[in-house]
Tab-separated table of C-alpha atoms in Angstrom:
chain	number	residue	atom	x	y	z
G	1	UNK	CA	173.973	210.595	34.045
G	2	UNK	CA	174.649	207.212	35.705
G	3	UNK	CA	176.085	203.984	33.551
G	4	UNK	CA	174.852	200.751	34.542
G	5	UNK	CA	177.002	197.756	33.690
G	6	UNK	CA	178.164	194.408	35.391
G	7	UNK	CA	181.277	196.096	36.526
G	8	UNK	CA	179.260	199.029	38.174
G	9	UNK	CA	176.873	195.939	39.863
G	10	UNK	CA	179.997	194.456	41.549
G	11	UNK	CA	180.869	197.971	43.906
G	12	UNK	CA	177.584	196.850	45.448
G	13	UNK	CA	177.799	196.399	49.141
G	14	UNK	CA	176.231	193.287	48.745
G	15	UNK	CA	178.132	192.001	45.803
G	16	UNK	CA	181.796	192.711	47.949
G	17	UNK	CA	182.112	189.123	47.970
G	18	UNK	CA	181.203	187.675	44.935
G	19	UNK	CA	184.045	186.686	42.847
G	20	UNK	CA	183.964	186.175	39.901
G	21	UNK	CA	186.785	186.518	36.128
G	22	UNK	CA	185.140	189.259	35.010
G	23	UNK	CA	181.840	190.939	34.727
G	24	UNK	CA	180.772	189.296	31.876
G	25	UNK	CA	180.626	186.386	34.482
G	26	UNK	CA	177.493	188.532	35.773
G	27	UNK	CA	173.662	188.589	34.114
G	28	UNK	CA	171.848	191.444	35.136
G	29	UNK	CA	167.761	190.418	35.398
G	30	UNK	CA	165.132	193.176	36.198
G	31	UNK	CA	162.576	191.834	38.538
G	32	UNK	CA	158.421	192.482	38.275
G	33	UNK	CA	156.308	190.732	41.087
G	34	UNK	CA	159.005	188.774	41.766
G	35	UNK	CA	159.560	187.551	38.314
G	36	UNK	CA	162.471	187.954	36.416
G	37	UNK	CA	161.506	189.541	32.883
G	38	UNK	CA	163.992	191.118	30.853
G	39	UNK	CA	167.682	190.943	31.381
G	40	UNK	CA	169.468	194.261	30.843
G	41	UNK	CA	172.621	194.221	28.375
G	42	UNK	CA	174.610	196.787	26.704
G	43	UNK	CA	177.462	198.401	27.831
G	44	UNK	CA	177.211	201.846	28.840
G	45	UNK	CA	173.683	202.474	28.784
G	46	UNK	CA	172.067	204.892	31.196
G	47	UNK	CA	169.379	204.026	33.833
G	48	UNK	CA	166.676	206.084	31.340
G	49	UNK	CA	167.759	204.046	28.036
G	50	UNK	CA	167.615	200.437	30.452
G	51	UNK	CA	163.765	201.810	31.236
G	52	UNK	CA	164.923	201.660	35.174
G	53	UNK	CA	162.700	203.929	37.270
G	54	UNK	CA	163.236	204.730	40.941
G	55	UNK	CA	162.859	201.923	43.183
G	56	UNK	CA	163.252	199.049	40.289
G	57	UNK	CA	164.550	195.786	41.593
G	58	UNK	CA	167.785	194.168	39.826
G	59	UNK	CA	168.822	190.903	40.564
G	60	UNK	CA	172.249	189.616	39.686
G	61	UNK	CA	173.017	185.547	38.263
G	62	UNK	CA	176.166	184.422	38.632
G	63	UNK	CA	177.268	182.760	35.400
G	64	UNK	CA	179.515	179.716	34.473
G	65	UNK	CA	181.101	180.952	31.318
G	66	UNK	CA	181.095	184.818	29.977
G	67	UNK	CA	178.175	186.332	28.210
G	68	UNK	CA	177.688	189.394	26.101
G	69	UNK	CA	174.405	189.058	24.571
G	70	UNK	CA	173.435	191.358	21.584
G	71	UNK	CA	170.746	194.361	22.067
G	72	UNK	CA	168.525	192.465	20.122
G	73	UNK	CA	169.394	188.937	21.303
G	74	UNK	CA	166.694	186.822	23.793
G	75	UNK	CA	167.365	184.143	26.156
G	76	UNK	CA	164.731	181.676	25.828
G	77	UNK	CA	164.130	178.521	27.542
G	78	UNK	CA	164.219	175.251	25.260
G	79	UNK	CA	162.057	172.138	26.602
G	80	UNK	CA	162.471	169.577	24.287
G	81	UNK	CA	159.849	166.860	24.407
G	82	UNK	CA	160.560	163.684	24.307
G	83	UNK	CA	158.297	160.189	23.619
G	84	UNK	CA	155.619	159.606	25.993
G	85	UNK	CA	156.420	155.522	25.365
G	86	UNK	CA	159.642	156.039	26.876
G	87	UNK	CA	160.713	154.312	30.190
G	88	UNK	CA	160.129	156.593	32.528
G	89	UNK	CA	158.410	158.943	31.415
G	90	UNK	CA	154.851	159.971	32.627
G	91	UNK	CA	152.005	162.066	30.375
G	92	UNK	CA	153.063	165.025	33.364
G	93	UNK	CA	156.908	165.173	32.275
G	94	UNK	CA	156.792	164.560	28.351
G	95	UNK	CA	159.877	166.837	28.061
G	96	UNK	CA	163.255	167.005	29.099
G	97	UNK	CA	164.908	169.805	31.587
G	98	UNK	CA	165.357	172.874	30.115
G	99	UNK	CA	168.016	174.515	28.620
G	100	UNK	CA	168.915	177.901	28.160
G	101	UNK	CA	169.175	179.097	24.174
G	102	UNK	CA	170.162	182.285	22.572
G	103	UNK	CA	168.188	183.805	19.896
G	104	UNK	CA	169.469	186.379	17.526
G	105	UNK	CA	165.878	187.776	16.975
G	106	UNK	CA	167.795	190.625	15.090
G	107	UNK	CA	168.041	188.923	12.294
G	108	UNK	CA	165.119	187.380	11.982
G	109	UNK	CA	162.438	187.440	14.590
G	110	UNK	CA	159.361	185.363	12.442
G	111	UNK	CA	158.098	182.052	13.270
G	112	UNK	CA	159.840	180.703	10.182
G	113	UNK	CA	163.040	182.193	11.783
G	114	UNK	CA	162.814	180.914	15.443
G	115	UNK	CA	161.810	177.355	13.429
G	116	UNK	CA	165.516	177.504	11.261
G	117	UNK	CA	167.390	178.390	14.324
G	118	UNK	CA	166.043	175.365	17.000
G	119	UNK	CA	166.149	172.952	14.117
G	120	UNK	CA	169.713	173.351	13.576
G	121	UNK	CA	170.094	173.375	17.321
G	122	UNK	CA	167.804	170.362	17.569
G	123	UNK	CA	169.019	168.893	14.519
G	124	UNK	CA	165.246	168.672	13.445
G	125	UNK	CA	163.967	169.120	10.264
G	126	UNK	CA	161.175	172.672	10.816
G	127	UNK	CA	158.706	170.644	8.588
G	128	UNK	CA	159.190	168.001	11.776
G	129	UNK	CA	159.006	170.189	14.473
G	130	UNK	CA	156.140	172.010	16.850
G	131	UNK	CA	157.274	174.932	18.659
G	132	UNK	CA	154.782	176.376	21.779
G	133	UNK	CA	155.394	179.530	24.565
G	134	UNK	CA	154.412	178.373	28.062
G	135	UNK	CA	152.440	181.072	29.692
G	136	UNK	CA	152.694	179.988	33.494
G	137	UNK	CA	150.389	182.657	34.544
G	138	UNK	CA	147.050	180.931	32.569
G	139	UNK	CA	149.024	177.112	32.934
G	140	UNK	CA	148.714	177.068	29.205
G	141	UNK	CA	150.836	177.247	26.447
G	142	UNK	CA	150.509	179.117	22.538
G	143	UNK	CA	151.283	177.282	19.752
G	144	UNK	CA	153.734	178.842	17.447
G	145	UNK	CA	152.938	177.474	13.400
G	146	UNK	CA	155.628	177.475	11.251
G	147	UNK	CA	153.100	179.388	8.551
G	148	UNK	CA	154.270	176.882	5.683
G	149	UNK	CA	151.738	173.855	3.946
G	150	UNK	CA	151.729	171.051	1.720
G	151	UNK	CA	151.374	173.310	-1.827
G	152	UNK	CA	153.621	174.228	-4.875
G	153	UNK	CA	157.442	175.422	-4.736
G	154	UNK	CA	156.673	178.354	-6.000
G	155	UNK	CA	153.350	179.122	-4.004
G	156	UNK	CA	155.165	178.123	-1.016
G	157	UNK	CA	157.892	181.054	-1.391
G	158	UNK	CA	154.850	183.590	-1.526
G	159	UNK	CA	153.067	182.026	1.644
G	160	UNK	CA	156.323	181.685	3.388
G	161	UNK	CA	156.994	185.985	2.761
G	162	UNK	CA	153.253	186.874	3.808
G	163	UNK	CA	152.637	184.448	6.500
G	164	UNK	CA	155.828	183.771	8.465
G	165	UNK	CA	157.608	187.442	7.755
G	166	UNK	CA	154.768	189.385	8.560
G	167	UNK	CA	154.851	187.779	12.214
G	168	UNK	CA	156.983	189.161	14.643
G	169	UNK	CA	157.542	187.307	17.770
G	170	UNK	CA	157.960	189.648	19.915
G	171	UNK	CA	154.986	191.465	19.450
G	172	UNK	CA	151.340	190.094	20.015
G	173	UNK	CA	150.066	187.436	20.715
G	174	UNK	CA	153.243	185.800	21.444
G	175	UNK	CA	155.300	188.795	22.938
G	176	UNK	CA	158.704	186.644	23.284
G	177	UNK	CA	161.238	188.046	26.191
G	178	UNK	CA	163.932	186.806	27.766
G	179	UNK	CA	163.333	183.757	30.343
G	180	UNK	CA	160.322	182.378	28.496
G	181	UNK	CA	160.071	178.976	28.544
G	182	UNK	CA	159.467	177.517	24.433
G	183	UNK	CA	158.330	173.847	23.925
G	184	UNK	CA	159.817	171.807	21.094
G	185	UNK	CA	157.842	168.817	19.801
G	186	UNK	CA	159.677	166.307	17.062
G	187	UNK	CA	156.183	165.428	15.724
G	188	UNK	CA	157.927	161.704	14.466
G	189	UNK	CA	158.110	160.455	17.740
G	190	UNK	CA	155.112	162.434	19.502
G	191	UNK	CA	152.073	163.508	17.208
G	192	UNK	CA	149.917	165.031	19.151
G	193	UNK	CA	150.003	168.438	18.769
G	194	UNK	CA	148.516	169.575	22.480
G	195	UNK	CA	151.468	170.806	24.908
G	196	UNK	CA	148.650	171.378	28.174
G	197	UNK	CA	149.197	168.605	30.868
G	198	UNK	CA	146.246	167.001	33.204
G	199	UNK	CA	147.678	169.485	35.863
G	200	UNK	CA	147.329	172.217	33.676
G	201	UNK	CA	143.755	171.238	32.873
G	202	UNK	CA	142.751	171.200	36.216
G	203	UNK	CA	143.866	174.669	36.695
G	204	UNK	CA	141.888	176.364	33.946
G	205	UNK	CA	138.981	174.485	35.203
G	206	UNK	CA	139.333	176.254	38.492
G	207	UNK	CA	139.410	179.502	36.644
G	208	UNK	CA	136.986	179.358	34.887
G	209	UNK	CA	134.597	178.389	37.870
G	210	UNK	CA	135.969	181.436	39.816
G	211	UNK	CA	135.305	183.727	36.578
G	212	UNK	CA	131.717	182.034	36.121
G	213	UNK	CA	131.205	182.929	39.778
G	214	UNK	CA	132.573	186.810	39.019
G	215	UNK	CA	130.422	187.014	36.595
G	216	UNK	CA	127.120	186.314	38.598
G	217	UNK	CA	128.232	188.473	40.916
G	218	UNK	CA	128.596	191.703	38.732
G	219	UNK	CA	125.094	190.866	36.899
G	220	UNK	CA	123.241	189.504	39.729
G	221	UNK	CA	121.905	186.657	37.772
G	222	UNK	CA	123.502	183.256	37.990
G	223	UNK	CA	126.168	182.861	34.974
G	224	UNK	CA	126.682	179.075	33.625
G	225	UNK	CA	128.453	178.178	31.197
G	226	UNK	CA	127.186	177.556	27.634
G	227	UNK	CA	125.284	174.297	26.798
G	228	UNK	CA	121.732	174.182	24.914
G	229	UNK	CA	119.330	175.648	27.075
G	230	UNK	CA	116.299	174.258	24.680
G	231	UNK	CA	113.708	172.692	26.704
G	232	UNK	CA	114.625	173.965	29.863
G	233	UNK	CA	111.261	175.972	30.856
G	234	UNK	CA	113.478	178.744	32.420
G	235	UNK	CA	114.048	182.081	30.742
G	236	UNK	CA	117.473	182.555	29.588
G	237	UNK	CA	119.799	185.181	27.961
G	238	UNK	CA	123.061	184.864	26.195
G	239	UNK	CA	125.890	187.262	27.613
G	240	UNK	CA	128.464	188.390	25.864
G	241	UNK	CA	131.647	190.564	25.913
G	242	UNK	CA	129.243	193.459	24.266
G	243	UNK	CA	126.317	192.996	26.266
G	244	UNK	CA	128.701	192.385	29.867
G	245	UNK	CA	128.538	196.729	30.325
G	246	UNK	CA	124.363	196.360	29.648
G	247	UNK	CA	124.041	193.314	32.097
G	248	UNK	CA	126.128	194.573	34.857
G	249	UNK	CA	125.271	198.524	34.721
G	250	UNK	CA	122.447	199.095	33.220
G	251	UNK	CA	119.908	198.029	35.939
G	252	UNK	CA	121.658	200.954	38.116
G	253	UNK	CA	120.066	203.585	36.025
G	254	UNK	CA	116.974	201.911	34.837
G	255	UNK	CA	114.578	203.781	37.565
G	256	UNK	CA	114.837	206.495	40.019
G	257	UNK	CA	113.956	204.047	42.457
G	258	UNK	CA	115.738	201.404	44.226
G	259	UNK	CA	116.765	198.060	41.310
G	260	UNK	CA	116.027	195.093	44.472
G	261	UNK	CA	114.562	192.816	41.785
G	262	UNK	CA	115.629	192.207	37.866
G	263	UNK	CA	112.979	193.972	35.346
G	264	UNK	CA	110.336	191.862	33.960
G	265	UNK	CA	111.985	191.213	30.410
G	266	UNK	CA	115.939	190.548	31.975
G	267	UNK	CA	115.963	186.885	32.160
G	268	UNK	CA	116.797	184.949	35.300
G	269	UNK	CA	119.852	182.891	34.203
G	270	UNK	CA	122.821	183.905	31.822
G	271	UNK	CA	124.538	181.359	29.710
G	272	UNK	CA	128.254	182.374	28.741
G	273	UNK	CA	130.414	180.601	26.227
G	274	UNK	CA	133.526	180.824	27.603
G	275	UNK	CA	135.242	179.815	24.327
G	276	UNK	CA	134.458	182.811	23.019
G	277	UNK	CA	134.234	185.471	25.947
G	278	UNK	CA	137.196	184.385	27.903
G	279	UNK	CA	141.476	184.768	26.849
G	280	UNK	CA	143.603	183.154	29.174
G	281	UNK	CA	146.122	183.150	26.753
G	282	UNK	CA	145.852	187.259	28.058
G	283	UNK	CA	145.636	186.699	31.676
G	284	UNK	CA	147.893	188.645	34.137
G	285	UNK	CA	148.706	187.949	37.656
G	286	UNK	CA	149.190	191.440	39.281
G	287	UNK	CA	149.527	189.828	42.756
G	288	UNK	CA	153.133	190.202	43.541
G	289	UNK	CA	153.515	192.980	41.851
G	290	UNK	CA	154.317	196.257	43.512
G	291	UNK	CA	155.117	198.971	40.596
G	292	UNK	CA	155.332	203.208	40.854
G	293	UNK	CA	155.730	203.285	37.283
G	294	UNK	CA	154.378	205.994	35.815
G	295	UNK	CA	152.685	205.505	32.362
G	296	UNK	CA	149.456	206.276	30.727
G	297	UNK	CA	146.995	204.962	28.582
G	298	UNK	CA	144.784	207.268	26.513
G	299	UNK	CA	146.467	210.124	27.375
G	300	UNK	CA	145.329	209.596	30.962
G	301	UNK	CA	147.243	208.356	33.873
G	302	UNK	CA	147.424	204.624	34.178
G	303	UNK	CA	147.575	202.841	37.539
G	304	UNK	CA	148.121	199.294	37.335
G	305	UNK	CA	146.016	196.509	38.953
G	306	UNK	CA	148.881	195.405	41.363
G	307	UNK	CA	147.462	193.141	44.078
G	308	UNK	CA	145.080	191.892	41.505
G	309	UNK	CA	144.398	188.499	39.300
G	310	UNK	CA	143.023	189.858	35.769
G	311	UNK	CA	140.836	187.267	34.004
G	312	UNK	CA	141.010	188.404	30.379
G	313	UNK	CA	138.360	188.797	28.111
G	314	UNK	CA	138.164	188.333	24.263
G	315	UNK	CA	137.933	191.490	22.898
G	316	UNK	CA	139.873	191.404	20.026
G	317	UNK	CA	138.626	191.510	16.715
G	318	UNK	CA	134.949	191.753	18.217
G	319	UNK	CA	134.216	195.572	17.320
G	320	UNK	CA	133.540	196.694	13.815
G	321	UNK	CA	135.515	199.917	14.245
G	322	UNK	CA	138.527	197.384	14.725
G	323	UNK	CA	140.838	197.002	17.824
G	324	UNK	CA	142.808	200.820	18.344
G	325	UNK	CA	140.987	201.354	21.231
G	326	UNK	CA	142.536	198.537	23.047
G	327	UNK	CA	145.952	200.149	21.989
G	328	UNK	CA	149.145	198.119	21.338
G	329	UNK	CA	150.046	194.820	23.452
G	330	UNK	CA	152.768	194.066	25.625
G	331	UNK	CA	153.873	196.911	28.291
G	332	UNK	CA	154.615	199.982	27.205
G	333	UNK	CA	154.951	202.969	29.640
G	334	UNK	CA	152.843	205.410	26.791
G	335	UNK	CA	150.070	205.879	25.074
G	336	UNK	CA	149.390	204.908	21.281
G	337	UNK	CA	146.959	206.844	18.743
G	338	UNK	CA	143.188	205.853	19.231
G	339	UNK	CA	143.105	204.297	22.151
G	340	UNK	CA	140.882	204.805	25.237
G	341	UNK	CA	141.591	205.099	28.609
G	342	UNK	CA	141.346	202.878	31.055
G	343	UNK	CA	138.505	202.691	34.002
G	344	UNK	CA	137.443	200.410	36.473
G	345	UNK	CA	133.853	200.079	37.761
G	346	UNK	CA	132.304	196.687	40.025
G	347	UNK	CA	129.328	198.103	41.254
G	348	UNK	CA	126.403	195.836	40.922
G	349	UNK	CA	122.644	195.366	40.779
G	350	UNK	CA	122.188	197.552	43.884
G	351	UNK	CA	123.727	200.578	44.724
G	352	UNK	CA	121.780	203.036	42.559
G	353	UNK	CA	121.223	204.995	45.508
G	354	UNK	CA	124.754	204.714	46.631
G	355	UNK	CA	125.762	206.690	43.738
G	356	UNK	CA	123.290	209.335	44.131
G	357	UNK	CA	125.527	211.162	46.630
G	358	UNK	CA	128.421	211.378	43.864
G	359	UNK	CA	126.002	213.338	41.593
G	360	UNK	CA	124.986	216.886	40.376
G	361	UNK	CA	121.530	217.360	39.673
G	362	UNK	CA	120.850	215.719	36.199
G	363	UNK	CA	123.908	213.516	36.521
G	364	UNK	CA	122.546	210.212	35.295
G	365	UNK	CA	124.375	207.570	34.361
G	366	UNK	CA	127.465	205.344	35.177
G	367	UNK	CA	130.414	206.494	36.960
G	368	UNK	CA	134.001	204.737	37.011
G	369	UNK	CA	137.354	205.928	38.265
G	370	UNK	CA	141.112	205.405	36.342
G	371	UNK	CA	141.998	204.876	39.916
G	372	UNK	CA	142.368	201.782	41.210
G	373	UNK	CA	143.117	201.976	44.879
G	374	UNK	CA	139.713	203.826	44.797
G	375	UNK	CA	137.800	200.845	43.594
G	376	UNK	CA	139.476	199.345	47.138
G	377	UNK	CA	138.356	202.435	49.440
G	378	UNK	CA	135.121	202.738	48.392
G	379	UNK	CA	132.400	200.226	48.416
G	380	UNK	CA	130.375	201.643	45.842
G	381	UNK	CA	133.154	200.889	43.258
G	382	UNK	CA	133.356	196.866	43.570
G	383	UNK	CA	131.326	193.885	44.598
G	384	UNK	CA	132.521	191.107	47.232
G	385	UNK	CA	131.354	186.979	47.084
G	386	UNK	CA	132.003	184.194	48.782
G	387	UNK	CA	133.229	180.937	46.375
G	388	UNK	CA	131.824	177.918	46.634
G	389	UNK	CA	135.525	176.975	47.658
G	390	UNK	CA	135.464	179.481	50.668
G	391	UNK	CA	137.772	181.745	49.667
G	392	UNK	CA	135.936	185.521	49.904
G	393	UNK	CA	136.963	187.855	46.512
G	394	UNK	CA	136.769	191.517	45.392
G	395	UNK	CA	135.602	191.733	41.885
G	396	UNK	CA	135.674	194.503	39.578
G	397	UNK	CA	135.345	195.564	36.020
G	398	UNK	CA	138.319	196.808	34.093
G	399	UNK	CA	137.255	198.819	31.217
G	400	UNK	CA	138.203	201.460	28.212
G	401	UNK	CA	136.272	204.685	28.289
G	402	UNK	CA	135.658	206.398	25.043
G	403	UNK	CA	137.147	209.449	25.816
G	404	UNK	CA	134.331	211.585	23.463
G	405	UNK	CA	131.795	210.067	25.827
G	406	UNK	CA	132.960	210.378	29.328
G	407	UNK	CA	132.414	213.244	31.403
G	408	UNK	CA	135.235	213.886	33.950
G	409	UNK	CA	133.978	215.143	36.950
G	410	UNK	CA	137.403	215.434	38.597
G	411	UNK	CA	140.938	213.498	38.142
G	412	UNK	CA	139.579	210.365	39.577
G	413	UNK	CA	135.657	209.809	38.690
G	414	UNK	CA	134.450	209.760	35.290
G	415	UNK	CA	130.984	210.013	34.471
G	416	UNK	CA	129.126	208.303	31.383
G	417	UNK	CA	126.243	210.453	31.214
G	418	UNK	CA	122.524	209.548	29.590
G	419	UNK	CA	120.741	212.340	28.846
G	420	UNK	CA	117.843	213.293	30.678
G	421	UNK	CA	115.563	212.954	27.714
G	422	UNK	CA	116.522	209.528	27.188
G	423	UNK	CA	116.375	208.757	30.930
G	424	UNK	CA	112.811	210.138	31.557
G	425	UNK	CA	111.270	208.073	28.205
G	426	UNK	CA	108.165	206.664	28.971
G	427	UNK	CA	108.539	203.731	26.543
G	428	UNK	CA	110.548	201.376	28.605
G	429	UNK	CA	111.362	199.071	25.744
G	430	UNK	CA	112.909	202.116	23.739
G	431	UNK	CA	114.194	203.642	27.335
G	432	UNK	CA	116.596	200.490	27.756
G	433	UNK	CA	117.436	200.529	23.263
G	434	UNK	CA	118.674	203.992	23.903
G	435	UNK	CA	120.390	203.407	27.472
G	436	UNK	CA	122.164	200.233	25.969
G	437	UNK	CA	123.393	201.913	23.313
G	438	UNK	CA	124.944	204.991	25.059
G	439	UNK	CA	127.006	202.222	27.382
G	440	UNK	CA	128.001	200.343	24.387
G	441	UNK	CA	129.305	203.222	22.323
G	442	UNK	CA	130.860	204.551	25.434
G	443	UNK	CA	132.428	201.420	27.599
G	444	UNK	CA	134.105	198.282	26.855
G	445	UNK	CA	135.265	195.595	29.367
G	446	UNK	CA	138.363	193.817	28.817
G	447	UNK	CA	139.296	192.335	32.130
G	448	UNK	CA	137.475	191.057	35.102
G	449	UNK	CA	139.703	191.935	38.172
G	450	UNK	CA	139.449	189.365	41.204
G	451	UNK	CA	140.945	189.847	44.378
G	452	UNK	CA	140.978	187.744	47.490
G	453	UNK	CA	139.931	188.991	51.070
């Protein structure tokens, strides 16, 4: 059993010549992709109870004063705004530098909570202030309400148990850890309630062109976002996060024969409201991040996208059999009851033949593999385009498999099989019904994974 504290860090070789009081002086941050993203406190805690696994990187802050934060304390990062009418100030830097702020979420860890504690620190009345997370990865931010209205005293003691309690911050959406950065608006000097800047702005807008462009890609049709299509004279379909598995896969098992061209009935354009397809607030950048870890999802082994840019989609609350499948958020290195595992597939409108070589006799239908670095070896298991910025990307599909619908036909490819019955119908209409709604039952999307080469 090995102890890990501050006084422990400072036998380090490289730490010989750091002096400092005592080792309180020290904050102890654990590093992910080069992002530091949950500092480790406690006294005499083992490696196992810190969640350290072999080859996790540590880095060490020097501190001006001593700190001994609480096991249930989090060190957030206050950026109080300030007027836009002020001298000096520009629409890009509404806010002044940040400052560090200790949160005892232990006591109370609701929205109403976080509100009581920054408005005494502030010295803002809650009913005055507007509180947001900055999520650098999507250059956006999520607005945290304070849960209370305009209504009766005692009304407003019921709405403040059921809306504010019931929230806890550090659990989905907002999933507060140390280091995040939380916006503070004093809505008498600045009203308006948006915290994105023009530079932010621009970036989504990139995004979303890149995803638009993904999306083509994987369905072989040309994706644009949504606008009224009426009077257009071209044939157009609506896609979806339920019908993204039927666009993308379901031309590869559609005939025996080569897919070249898109059936008669597909239309030749998709239209895609990204307002309601598309998360950011759930985007993850994967790039920098080089993790072992070992963890699972669905009770099977779950390799994370590292080297990869996941655009997320907007699953939740979409499926009538509500959202277990997707499991809990935040990480976590297990899995939780009723939830799929997780698959990744990017092969598009060609490549039914490809797959033919992967198959038993009888063995139609869509294979994926929980293995990641296979989507990269194989060419069969992701789809490459070129930007209209230049830049060349590797696109694939990251999924959850139903698990009572997936064939395993070893550790690393999965098979969702349609029955031969159903694949040798005559009727094509009622040939693609039944197909669709095997892959709907069976697969569901919730990232698109981009990757430049």
């Amino acid at each position: 059993m090995f102890l890990l504290t501050s006084k422990h860090v400072l036998t380090l070789p490289a730490l010989v010549q750091v002096c400092v009081p005592s080792p309180e002086f020290l904050r102890l941050w654990l590093v992910e992709g080069k992002r530091l993203i949950r500092i480790l406190r406690g006294n005499q805690l083992t490696l196992r109870k810190l969640k350290l696994a072999v080859g996790s990187e540590v880095c060490v802050q020097k501190l001006q004063c001593e700190e001994n934060l609480g096991l249930k304390d989090i060190l957030l990062r206050l950026q109080v705004g300030v007027a836009k009418d002020e001298v000096g100030v520009s629409e890009e830097s509404a806010y002044f530098h940040t400052h560090e702020f200790v949160w005892e979420a232990g006591i109370d860890s609701s929205p109403r909570g976080l509100y009581h504690v920054v408005s005494t620190h502030c010295g803002i009345s809650p009913e005055n202030l507007l509180l947001a997370k900055h999520l650098p990865e999507q250059h956006s931010w999520i607005t945290i309400n304070y849960g209370i209205q305009s209504v009766s005293k005692q009304k407003k003691k019921k709405q403040n148990k059921s809306n504010s309690k019931g929230v806890n911050l550090q659990g989905a959406p907002y999933c507060l850890r140390d280091g995040d950065t939380i916006a503070v608006k004093n809505l008498l000097i600045d009203s308006n309630r948006e915290f994105g800047t023009g530079k932010n702005e621009h970036t989504l807008k990139e995004q979303s062109s890149v995803l638009l462009e993904a999306l083509s890609c994987l369905t072989g049709l040309t994706v644009e976002p949504h606008t009224d299509s009426t009077g257009l004279g071209i044939d157009i379909g609506e896609l979806t996060v339920h019908n993204l598995v039927s666009s993308a896969l379901l031309p590869l098992i559609l005939s025996k024969e080569d897919v070249k061209e898109p059936q008669p009935e597909q239309p030749k354009e998709l239209r895609v409201n990204l307002d309601t397809f598309y998360s950011p607030t759930f985007n993850y950048d994967f790039r920098a991040l080089t993790d072992d870890s070992v963890c699972t999802r669905g009770g099977e082994s779950y390799k994370r996208p590292c080297g990869w840019f996941r655009f997320a989609l907007k699953v939740l609350g979409k499926y009538p059999d509500g959202d277990a499948w997707l499991g809990t958020g935040g990480w976590r290195s297990g899995s939780v009851s009723g939830e799929w595992p997780v698959s990744y597939h990017g092969t598009g409108r060609e490549g039914q033949n490809q797959l033919t070589g992967m198959r038993e006799p009888y063995d139609y239908g869509i294979f994926s593999t929980p293995d990641i670095k296979l989507t990269e070896q194989d060419g069969e298991l992701h789809k490459e385009f070129t930007s209209k910025t230049g830049k060349s990307y590797r696109v694939i599909m990251q999924n959850r498999i139903n698990p009572e619908h997936r064939v395993k036909k070893s550790d690393s490819l999965w098979l969702v099989r349609i029955p031969l019955e159903v694949y040798a119908l005559t009727d094509e209409k009622k040939r693609k019904e039944e197909m669709k709604k095997i892959l709907d039952r069976s697969i569901r999307p919730y990232g698109i994974l981009l990757r430049e080469v």
